[in-house]
Coordinates of N, CA, C and O in Angstrom, one line a residue:
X1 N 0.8 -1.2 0.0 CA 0.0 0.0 0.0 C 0.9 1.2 0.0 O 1.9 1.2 0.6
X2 N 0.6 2.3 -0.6 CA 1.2 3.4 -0.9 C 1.4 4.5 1.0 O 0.4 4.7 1.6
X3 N 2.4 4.8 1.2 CA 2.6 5.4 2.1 C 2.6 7.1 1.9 O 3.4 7.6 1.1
X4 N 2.1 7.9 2.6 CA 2.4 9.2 2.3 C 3.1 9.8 3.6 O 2.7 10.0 4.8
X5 N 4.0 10.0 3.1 CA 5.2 10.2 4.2 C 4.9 11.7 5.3 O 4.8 12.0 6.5
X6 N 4.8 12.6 3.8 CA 4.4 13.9 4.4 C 2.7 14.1 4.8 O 2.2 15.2 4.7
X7 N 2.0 13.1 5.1 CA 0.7 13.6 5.6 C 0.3 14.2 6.6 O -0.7 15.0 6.7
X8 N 1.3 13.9 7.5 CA 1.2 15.5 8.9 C 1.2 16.4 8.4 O 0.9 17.4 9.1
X9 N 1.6 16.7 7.3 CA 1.9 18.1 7.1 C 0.7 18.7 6.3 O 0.6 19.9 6.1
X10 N -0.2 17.6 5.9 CA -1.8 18.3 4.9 C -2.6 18.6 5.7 O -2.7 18.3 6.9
X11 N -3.3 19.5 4.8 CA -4.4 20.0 5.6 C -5.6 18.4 5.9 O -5.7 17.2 5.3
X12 N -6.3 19.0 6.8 CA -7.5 17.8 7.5 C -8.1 17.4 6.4 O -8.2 16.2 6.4
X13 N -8.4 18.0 5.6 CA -9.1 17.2 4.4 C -8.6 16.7 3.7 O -9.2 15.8 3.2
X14 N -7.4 16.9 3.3 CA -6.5 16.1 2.2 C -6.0 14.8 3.2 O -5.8 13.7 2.7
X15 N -5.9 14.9 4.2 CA -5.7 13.8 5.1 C -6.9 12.4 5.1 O -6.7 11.2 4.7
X16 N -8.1 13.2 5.5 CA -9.2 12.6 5.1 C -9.4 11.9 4.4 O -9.6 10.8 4.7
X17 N -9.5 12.4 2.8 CA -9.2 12.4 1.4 C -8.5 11.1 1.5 O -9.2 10.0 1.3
X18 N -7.2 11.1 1.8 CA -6.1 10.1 1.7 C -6.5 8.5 2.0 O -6.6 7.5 1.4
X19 N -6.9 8.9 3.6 CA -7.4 7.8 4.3 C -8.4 7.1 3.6 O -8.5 5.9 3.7
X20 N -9.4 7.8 2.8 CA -11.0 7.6 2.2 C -10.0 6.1 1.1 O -10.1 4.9 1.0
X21 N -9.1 7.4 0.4 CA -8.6 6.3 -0.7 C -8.1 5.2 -0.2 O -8.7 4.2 -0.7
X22 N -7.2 5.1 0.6 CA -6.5 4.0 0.9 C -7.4 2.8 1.5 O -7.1 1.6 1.6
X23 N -8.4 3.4 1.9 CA -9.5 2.4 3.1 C -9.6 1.6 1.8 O -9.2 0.4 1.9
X24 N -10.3 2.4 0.3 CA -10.8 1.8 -0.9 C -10.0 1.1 -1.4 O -10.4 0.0 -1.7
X25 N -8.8 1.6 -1.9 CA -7.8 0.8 -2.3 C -7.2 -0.5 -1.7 O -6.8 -1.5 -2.3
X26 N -7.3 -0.4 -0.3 CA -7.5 -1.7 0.6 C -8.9 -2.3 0.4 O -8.4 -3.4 0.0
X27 N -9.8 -2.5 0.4 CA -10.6 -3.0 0.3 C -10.7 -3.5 -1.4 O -11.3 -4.6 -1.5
X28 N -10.3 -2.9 -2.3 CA -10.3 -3.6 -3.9 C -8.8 -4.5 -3.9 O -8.7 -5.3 -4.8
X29 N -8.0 -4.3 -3.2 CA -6.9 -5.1 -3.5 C -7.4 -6.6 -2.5 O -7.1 -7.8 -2.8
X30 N -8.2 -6.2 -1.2 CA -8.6 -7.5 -0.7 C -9.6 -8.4 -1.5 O -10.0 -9.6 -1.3
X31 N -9.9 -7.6 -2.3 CA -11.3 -8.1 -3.3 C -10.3 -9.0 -4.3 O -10.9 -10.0 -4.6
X32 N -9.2 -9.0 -4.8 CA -8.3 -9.7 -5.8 C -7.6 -10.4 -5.1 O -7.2 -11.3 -5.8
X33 N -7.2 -10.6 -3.8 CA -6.5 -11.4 -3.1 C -8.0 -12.4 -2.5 O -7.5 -13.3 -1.8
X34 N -9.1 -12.4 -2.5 CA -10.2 -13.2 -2.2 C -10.4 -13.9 -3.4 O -10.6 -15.1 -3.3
X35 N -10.5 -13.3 -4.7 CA -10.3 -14.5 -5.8 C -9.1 -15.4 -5.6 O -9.2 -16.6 -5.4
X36 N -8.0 -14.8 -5.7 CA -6.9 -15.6 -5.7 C -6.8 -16.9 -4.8 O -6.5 -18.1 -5.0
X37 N -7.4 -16.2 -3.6 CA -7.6 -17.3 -2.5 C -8.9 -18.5 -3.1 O -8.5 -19.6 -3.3
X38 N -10.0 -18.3 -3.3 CA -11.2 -19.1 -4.0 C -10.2 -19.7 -5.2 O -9.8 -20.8 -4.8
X39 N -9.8 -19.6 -5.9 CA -9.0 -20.2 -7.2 C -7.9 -21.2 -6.9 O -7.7 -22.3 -7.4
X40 N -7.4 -20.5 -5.6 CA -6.5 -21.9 -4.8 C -7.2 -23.3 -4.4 O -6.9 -24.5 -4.7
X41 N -8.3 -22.9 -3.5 CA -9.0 -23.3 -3.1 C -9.7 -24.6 -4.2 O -9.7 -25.9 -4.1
X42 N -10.3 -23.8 -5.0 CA -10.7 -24.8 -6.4 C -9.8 -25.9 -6.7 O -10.1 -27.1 -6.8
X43 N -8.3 -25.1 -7.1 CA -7.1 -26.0 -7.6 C -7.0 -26.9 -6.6 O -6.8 -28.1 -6.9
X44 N -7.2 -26.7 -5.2 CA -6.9 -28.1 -4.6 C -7.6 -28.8 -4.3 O -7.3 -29.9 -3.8
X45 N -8.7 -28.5 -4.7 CA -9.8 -29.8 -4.8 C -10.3 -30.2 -6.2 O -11.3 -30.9 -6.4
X46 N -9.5 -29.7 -7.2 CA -9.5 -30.6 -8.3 C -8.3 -31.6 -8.8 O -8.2 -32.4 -9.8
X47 N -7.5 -31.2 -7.8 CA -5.8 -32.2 -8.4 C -6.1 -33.3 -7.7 O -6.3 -34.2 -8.5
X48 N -6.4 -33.8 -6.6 CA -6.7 -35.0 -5.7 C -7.0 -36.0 -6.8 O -7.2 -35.6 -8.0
X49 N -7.1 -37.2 -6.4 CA -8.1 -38.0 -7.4 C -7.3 -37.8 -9.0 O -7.2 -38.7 -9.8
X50 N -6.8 -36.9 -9.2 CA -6.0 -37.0 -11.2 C -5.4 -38.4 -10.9 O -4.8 -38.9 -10.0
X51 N -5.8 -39.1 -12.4 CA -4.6 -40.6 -12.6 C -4.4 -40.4 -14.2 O -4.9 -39.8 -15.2
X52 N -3.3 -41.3 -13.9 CA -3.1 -41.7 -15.5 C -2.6 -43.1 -15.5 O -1.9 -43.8 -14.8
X53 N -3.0 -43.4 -16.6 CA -2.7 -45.2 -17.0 C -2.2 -45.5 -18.4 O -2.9 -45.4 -19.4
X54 N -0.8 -45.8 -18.3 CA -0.3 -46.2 -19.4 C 0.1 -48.1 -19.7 O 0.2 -48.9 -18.8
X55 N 0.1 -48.4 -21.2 CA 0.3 -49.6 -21.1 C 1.5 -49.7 -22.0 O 1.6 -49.1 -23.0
X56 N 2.5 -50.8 -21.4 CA 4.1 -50.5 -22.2 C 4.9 -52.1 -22.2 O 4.6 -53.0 -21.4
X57 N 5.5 -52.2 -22.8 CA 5.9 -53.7 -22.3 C 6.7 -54.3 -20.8 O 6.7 -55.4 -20.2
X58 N 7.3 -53.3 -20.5 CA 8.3 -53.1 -18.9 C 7.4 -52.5 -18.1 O 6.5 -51.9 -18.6
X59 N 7.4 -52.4 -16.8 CA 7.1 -51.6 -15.9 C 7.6 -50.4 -15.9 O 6.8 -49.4 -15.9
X60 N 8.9 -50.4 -15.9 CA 9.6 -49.6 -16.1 C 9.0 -48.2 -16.9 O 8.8 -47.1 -16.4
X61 N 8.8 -48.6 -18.1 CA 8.1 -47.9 -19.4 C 7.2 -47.1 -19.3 O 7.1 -45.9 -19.5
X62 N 6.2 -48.2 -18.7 CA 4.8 -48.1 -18.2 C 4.7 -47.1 -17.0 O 3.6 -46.7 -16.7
X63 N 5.2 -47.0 -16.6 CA 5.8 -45.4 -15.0 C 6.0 -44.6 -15.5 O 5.5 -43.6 -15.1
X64 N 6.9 -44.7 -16.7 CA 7.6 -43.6 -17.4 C 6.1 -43.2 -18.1 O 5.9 -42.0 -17.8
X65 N 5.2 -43.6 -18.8 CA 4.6 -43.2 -19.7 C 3.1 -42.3 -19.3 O 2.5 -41.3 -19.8
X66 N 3.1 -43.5 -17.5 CA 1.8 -42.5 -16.9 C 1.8 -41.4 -16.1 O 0.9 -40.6 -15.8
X67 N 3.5 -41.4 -15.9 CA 4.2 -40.2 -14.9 C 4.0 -39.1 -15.8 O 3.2 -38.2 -15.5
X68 N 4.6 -39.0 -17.0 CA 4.1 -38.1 -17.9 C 2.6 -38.0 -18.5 O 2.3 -36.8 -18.7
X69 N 1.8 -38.8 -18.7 CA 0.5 -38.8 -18.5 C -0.2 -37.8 -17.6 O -1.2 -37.1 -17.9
X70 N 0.5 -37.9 -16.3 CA -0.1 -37.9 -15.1 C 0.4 -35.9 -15.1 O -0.2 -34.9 -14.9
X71 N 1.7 -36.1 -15.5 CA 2.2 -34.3 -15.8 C 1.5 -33.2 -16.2 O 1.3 -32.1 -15.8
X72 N 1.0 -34.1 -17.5 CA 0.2 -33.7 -18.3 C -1.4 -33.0 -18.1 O -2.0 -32.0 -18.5
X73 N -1.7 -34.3 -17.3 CA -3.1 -33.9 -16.7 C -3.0 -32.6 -15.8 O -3.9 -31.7 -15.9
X74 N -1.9 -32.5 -14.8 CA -2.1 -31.6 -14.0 C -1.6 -30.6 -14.4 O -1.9 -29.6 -13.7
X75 N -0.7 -30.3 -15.5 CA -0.8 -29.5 -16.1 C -1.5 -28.6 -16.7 O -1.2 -27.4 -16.9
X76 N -2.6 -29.2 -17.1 CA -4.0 -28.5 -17.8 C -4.6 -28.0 -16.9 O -4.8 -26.8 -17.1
X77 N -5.2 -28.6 -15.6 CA -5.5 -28.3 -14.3 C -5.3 -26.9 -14.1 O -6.2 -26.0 -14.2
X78 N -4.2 -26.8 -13.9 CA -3.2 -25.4 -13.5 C -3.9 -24.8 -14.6 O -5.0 -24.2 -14.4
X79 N -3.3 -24.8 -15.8 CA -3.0 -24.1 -16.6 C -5.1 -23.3 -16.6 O -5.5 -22.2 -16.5
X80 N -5.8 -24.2 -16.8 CA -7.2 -23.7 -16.6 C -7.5 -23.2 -15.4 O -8.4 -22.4 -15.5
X81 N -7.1 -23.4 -14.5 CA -7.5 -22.7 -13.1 C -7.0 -21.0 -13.3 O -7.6 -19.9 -13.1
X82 N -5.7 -21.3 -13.7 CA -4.8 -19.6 -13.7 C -5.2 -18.7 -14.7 O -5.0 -17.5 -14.8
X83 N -5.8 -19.7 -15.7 CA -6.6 -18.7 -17.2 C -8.1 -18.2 -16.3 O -8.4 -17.0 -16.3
X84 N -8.9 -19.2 -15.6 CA -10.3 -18.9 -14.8 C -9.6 -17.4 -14.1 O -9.9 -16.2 -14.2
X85 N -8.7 -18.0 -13.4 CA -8.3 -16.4 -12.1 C -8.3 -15.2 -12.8 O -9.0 -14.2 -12.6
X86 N -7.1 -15.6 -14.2 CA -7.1 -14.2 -15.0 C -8.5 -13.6 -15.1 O -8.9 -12.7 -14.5
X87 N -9.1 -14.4 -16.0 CA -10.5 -14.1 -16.4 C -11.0 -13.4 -15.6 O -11.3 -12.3 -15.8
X88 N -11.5 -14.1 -14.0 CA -12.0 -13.6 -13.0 C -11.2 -12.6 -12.5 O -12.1 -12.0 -11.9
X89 N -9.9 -11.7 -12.3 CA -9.5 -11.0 -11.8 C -9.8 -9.4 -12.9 O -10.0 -8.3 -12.4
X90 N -9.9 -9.7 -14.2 CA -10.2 -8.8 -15.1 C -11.5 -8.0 -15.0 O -11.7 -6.8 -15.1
X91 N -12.7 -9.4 -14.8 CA -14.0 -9.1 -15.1 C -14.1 -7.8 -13.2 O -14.5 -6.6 -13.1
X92 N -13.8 -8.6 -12.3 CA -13.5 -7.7 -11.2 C -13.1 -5.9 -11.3 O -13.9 -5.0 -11.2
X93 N -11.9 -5.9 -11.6 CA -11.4 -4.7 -12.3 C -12.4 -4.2 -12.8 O -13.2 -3.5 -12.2
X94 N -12.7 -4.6 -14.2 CA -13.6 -3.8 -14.9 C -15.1 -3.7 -14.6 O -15.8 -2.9 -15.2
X95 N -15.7 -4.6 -13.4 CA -16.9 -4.3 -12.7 C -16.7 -3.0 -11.5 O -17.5 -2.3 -11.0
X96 N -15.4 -3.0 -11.1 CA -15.0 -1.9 -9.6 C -14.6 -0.9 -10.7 O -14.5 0.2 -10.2
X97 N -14.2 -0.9 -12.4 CA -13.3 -0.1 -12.6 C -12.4 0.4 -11.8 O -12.3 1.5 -11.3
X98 N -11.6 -0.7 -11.9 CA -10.3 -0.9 -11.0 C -10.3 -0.5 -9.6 O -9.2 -0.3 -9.0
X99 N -11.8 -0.2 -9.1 CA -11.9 0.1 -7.4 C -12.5 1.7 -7.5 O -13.1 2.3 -6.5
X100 N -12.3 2.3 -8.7 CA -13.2 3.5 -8.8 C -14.7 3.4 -8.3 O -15.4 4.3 -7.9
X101 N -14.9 2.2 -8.5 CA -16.3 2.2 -8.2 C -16.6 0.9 -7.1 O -17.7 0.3 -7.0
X102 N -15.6 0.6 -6.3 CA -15.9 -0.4 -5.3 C -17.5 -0.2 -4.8 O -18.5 -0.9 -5.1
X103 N -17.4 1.3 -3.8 CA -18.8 1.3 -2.9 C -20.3 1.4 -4.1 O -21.4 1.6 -3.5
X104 N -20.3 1.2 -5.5 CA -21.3 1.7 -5.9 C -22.0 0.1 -6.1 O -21.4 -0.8 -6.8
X105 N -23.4 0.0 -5.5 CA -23.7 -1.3 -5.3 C -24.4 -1.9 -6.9 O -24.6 -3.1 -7.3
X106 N -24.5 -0.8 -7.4 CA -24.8 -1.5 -8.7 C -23.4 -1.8 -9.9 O -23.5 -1.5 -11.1
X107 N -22.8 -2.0 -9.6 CA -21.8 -2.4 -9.7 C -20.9 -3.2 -9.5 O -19.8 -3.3 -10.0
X108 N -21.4 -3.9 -8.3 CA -20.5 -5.1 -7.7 C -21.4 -6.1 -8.0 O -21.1 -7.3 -7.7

């Protein structure tokens, strides 16, 4: 969060002022760190339970083939969870217009 070093020195309302913003700007940055948190949350209850099954002549092979199988799968996992957050962190922004409009209820 942005610090204003010199604010003893403003007048009461620019003081005010400041506080107003920062209260808002705290409150929209908690608003993106609450998705982030929900998106974790999701990721870890969809990696549980991932398998993969490969068929190879060795066992050996066959580890090798579902290990990477198995890479693979949770790969996508991720990779769709972190494209959802994006998504969801954008649509956020441009519903607060970037926190311009946190308190306005038709808008959230």
């Amino acid at each position: 969060m942005p610090n204003w070093v010199e604010s003893g020195q403003a007048s009461p309302e620019d003081q005010a002022a400041w506080s107003t913003s920062m209260a808002g700007l705290k409150e929209h940055e908690q608003g993106h760190a609450d998705i982030n948190r929900e998106q974790a949350q999701k990721l870890d209850t969809a990696l549980p339970g991932t398998s993969a099954t490969a068929g190879a002549p060795t066992s050996t092979e066959a580890y090798k083939k579902a290990g990477t199988q198995l890479t693979q799968k949770l790969n996508q996992k991720v990779k769709g969870n972190a494209a959802e957050n994006s998504t969801r962190q954008q649509q956020y922004d441009k519903r607060t217009d970037h926190g311009r409009k946190q308190h306005d209820p038709k808008e959230n």
